[in-house]
Amino acid sequence: MTTDEDELYDADEDPYALALRSGRGPVYLRLVDGRRIRMPVHRWHEQPTVADKTVLERCIGPVLDVGCGPGRMCRALLSRGVFALGVDIAPRAVALTTAQGGLALRRSVFDRLPAERGWKTVLLIDGNIGIGGDPQGLLRRCGGLIAPTGCLVVEVELHDVEERYNARFENLQGQSGPFFPWARLGRRALNSIAADLALSVTDQWSSGDRCFATLAHQGSSFDCPDAGRR
């Protein structure tokens, strides 16, 4: 029997699609050194959490959500009257986002994107600072996407860490994909990379066990709101 779930999933998709299969049990990021990190897949498919809402409060449209997954943030922003577009390399992520009323493109953040240098907010949350395994290159690229007065909202690890490695997705049924480059950063490493790229850390905050920061071009008339101004 073919279900809607099966129609949205293609076994030949990028291994990231394994992490988008809601209800199929936990999905892990397996590192080449043997470590295993459980991915918060359940959060991707639910309504925005309290921590997510601290991010939403800081978003000025138009917003670009890099690595949008099933699109919970895009949909939440649209429901608030804030234009938001998701980008993701996984066809399933884009299909889920659009099927539930969001807007998304199947594209890498390193591909040509609409309105480059025109986005007021670019999101890199849910671990997406790790995309490509090169946080400096990723932040340089995202800095080139925002408007002169725009901001990046970045989620980092709660503890100080700076790791670059190869990893792959796997589940409890033994399914896995090929290795790909990934990275993890804490606040200290983010601050150092931002300074090298002439980006200013304009706000830092934690909510529960999650940690975030906003970055803007140095010398810009930065106008992303902080929580106290909302």
Tab-separated table of C-alpha atoms in Angstrom:
chain	number	residue	atom	x	y	z
A	1	MET	CA	0.000	0.000	0.000
A	2	THR	CA	1.304	3.470	-0.869
A	3	THR	CA	0.713	6.182	1.713
A	4	ASP	CA	1.049	9.953	1.501
A	5	GLU	CA	4.253	9.514	3.517
A	6	ASP	CA	5.692	7.187	0.890
A	7	GLU	CA	4.688	9.494	-1.963
A	8	LEU	CA	6.708	12.291	-0.372
A	9	TYR	CA	9.771	10.126	0.184
A	10	ASP	CA	12.157	8.792	-2.425
A	11	ALA	CA	14.755	6.301	-1.265
A	12	ASP	CA	17.254	7.889	-3.646
A	13	GLU	CA	16.980	11.307	-1.995
A	14	ASP	CA	19.810	12.944	-0.111
A	15	PRO	CA	20.363	11.140	3.226
A	16	TYR	CA	19.076	14.237	5.024
A	17	ALA	CA	15.607	13.044	3.962
A	18	LEU	CA	15.895	10.222	6.511
A	19	ALA	CA	15.610	12.833	9.239
A	20	LEU	CA	12.345	14.127	7.770
A	21	ARG	CA	10.423	10.863	8.077
A	22	SER	CA	8.047	11.751	10.890
A	23	GLY	CA	6.871	8.878	13.056
A	24	ARG	CA	9.636	6.478	11.966
A	25	GLY	CA	11.569	6.576	15.247
A	26	PRO	CA	14.722	8.477	16.188
A	27	VAL	CA	17.291	9.611	13.651
A	28	TYR	CA	20.939	10.121	14.555
A	29	LEU	CA	23.935	11.945	13.193
A	30	ARG	CA	26.743	9.372	13.183
A	31	LEU	CA	30.220	10.927	13.238
A	32	VAL	CA	33.266	9.290	11.669
A	33	ASP	CA	34.810	8.857	15.132
A	34	GLY	CA	31.838	6.716	16.180
A	35	ARG	CA	29.948	9.279	18.231
A	36	ARG	CA	26.205	9.484	17.707
A	37	ILE	CA	24.073	12.609	18.150
A	38	ARG	CA	20.308	12.306	18.295
A	39	MET	CA	18.572	14.762	15.978
A	40	PRO	CA	15.506	16.673	17.281
A	41	VAL	CA	13.257	15.379	14.501
A	42	HIS	CA	10.126	15.577	16.663
A	43	ARG	CA	10.654	19.348	17.030
A	44	TRP	CA	10.868	19.847	13.276
A	45	HIS	CA	7.362	18.437	12.820
A	46	GLU	CA	5.647	20.240	15.706
A	47	GLN	CA	4.452	23.774	16.347
A	48	PRO	CA	7.178	26.279	17.292
A	49	THR	CA	8.483	25.800	20.814
A	50	VAL	CA	9.068	28.502	23.422
A	51	ALA	CA	12.684	28.706	22.218
A	52	ASP	CA	11.543	28.960	18.596
A	53	LYS	CA	9.273	31.855	19.542
A	54	THR	CA	12.250	33.836	20.859
A	55	VAL	CA	13.624	33.564	17.315
A	56	LEU	CA	10.329	34.467	15.668
A	57	GLU	CA	10.132	37.620	17.810
A	58	ARG	CA	13.427	38.787	16.332
A	59	CYS	CA	12.476	38.243	12.690
A	60	ILE	CA	11.753	41.151	10.365
A	61	GLY	CA	10.564	40.251	6.899
A	62	PRO	CA	11.455	39.240	4.375
A	63	VAL	CA	12.971	36.192	6.083
A	64	LEU	CA	15.019	33.409	4.493
A	65	ASP	CA	15.071	30.136	6.465
A	66	VAL	CA	18.164	28.169	5.426
A	67	GLY	CA	17.692	24.405	5.796
A	68	CYS	CA	13.992	24.891	6.532
A	69	GLY	CA	13.110	21.196	6.945
A	70	PRO	CA	9.329	20.697	7.145
A	71	GLY	CA	8.879	24.461	7.379
A	72	ARG	CA	7.531	25.087	10.876
A	73	MET	CA	9.307	28.462	11.148
A	74	CYS	CA	8.244	29.611	7.677
A	75	ARG	CA	4.626	28.767	8.382
A	76	ALA	CA	4.706	30.455	11.785
A	77	LEU	CA	6.133	33.635	10.282
A	78	LEU	CA	3.570	33.679	7.486
A	79	SER	CA	0.812	33.287	10.084
A	80	ARG	CA	2.197	36.426	11.764
A	81	GLY	CA	2.072	38.345	8.488
A	82	VAL	CA	5.847	38.145	7.960
A	83	PHE	CA	6.986	36.981	4.520
A	84	ALA	CA	9.254	33.937	4.824
A	85	LEU	CA	10.822	31.616	2.281
A	86	GLY	CA	12.510	28.321	3.116
A	87	VAL	CA	15.347	26.709	1.178
A	88	ASP	CA	16.386	23.085	1.555
A	89	ILE	CA	18.258	20.536	-0.538
A	90	ALA	CA	15.804	17.716	0.279
A	91	PRO	CA	12.764	17.379	-2.038
A	92	ARG	CA	10.798	15.944	0.852
A	93	ALA	CA	11.452	19.009	3.034
A	94	VAL	CA	10.202	21.325	0.302
A	95	ALA	CA	7.162	19.117	-0.349
A	96	LEU	CA	6.228	19.072	3.332
A	97	THR	CA	6.644	22.825	3.689
A	98	THR	CA	4.508	23.684	0.686
A	99	ALA	CA	1.888	21.006	1.431
A	100	GLN	CA	1.272	22.655	4.803
A	101	GLY	CA	0.976	26.185	3.489
A	102	GLY	CA	4.567	27.415	3.554
A	103	LEU	CA	6.832	28.624	0.774
A	104	ALA	CA	10.073	26.819	-0.059
A	105	LEU	CA	12.604	26.216	-2.824
A	106	ARG	CA	14.656	23.087	-3.393
A	107	ARG	CA	18.056	24.700	-3.439
A	108	SER	CA	21.374	24.873	-1.628
A	109	VAL	CA	22.178	28.072	0.202
A	110	PHE	CA	25.284	28.230	-2.008
A	111	ASP	CA	23.162	28.280	-5.182
A	112	ARG	CA	21.780	31.441	-6.729
A	113	LEU	CA	18.860	32.608	-4.555
A	114	PRO	CA	16.104	35.192	-4.961
A	115	ALA	CA	16.612	38.721	-3.621
A	116	GLU	CA	20.287	38.333	-2.720
A	117	ARG	CA	21.374	41.199	-0.452
A	118	GLY	CA	17.698	41.960	0.141
A	119	TRP	CA	16.758	39.674	3.046
A	120	LYS	CA	16.165	41.420	6.351
A	121	THR	CA	16.586	38.211	8.355
A	122	VAL	CA	18.346	34.953	7.507
A	123	LEU	CA	17.828	32.002	9.860
A	124	LEU	CA	20.436	29.331	10.596
A	125	ILE	CA	18.807	27.325	13.370
A	126	ASP	CA	18.337	23.645	14.294
A	127	GLY	CA	22.054	23.020	13.881
A	128	ASN	CA	22.186	24.470	10.363
A	129	ILE	CA	25.341	26.432	11.162
A	130	GLY	CA	26.920	23.052	10.327
A	131	ILE	CA	25.837	23.065	6.661
A	132	GLY	CA	28.789	22.298	4.418
A	133	GLY	CA	31.159	21.688	7.322
A	134	ASP	CA	32.584	25.206	6.916
A	135	PRO	CA	30.884	27.720	9.262
A	136	GLN	CA	33.108	30.566	8.089
A	137	GLY	CA	32.196	29.965	4.447
A	138	LEU	CA	28.527	29.574	5.341
A	139	LEU	CA	28.418	32.790	7.375
A	140	ARG	CA	30.256	34.654	4.607
A	141	ARG	CA	27.640	33.429	2.138
A	142	CYS	CA	24.718	34.306	4.419
A	143	GLY	CA	26.223	37.701	5.134
A	144	GLY	CA	26.042	38.278	1.387
A	145	LEU	CA	22.333	37.429	1.380
A	146	ILE	CA	21.153	39.932	3.973
A	147	ALA	CA	20.381	43.580	3.296
A	148	PRO	CA	22.852	46.180	4.599
A	149	THR	CA	20.584	46.632	7.639
A	150	GLY	CA	19.660	42.959	7.927
A	151	CYS	CA	20.672	40.286	10.419
A	152	LEU	CA	21.513	36.624	10.737
A	153	VAL	CA	19.894	34.624	13.525
A	154	VAL	CA	22.133	31.678	14.361
A	155	GLU	CA	21.629	28.771	16.760
A	156	VAL	CA	24.801	27.465	18.376
A	157	GLU	CA	25.653	24.734	20.852
A	158	LEU	CA	24.964	25.468	24.516
A	159	HIS	CA	28.539	24.532	25.431
A	160	ASP	CA	31.776	25.806	23.948
A	161	VAL	CA	32.655	23.577	21.022
A	162	GLU	CA	34.223	23.975	17.595
A	163	GLU	CA	34.171	20.798	15.535
A	164	ARG	CA	34.317	20.023	11.847
A	165	TYR	CA	33.853	16.432	10.748
A	166	ASN	CA	32.198	14.026	8.355
A	167	ALA	CA	28.908	12.498	9.425
A	168	ARG	CA	25.917	10.631	8.071
A	169	PHE	CA	22.306	10.167	9.066
A	170	GLU	CA	21.198	6.803	10.368
A	171	ASN	CA	18.116	5.348	12.073
A	172	LEU	CA	17.412	2.392	14.337
A	173	GLN	CA	16.491	0.205	11.358
A	174	GLY	CA	20.048	0.382	10.067
A	175	GLN	CA	19.311	2.748	7.192
A	176	SER	CA	22.015	5.327	6.590
A	177	GLY	CA	23.400	7.544	3.907
A	178	PRO	CA	26.892	8.462	2.742
A	179	PHE	CA	29.129	10.702	4.817
A	180	PHE	CA	28.940	14.463	4.323
A	181	PRO	CA	30.761	17.423	5.930
A	182	TRP	CA	29.183	18.984	9.024
A	183	ALA	CA	30.180	21.236	11.911
A	184	ARG	CA	29.180	22.301	15.428
A	185	LEU	CA	29.911	25.673	17.046
A	186	GLY	CA	29.458	27.222	20.467
A	187	ARG	CA	29.195	30.930	21.226
A	188	ARG	CA	32.900	31.583	21.590
A	189	ALA	CA	33.727	30.067	18.203
A	190	LEU	CA	30.841	31.926	16.558
A	191	ASN	CA	32.045	35.235	17.995
A	192	SER	CA	35.564	34.610	16.680
A	193	ILE	CA	34.389	33.709	13.165
A	194	ALA	CA	31.991	36.666	13.088
A	195	ALA	CA	34.799	39.084	13.948
A	196	ASP	CA	36.931	37.685	11.105
A	197	LEU	CA	34.051	38.341	8.690
A	198	ALA	CA	33.366	41.905	9.903
A	199	LEU	CA	30.083	40.790	11.467
A	200	SER	CA	28.988	42.104	14.850
A	201	VAL	CA	27.251	39.938	17.445
A	202	THR	CA	24.352	42.201	18.360
A	203	ASP	CA	22.418	39.906	20.688
A	204	GLN	CA	22.895	36.577	22.459
A	205	TRP	CA	20.347	34.619	24.462
A	206	SER	CA	19.381	31.166	25.677
A	207	SER	CA	16.013	29.498	26.018
A	208	GLY	CA	15.913	26.167	27.822
A	209	ASP	CA	18.786	24.097	26.467
A	210	ARG	CA	19.107	26.111	23.235
A	211	CYS	CA	21.405	29.037	22.525
A	212	PHE	CA	21.148	31.768	19.856
A	213	ALA	CA	22.841	34.904	18.551
A	214	THR	CA	22.097	37.636	16.038
A	215	LEU	CA	24.797	38.963	13.717
A	216	ALA	CA	24.875	42.091	11.570
A	217	HIS	CA	27.361	43.819	9.301
A	218	GLN	CA	29.738	45.982	11.301
A	219	GLY	CA	28.764	49.631	11.043
A	220	SER	CA	25.265	48.883	9.755
A	221	SER	CA	22.133	50.568	11.062
A	222	PHE	CA	20.993	47.201	12.352
A	223	ASP	CA	17.252	47.103	13.050
A	224	CYS	CA	16.299	43.507	13.898
A	225	PRO	CA	14.313	43.786	17.133
A	226	ASP	CA	15.370	42.218	20.377
A	227	ALA	CA	12.804	40.556	22.622
A	228	GLY	CA	12.584	43.583	24.876
A	229	ARG	CA	11.344	45.764	22.032
A	230	ARG	CA	8.472	43.475	21.040
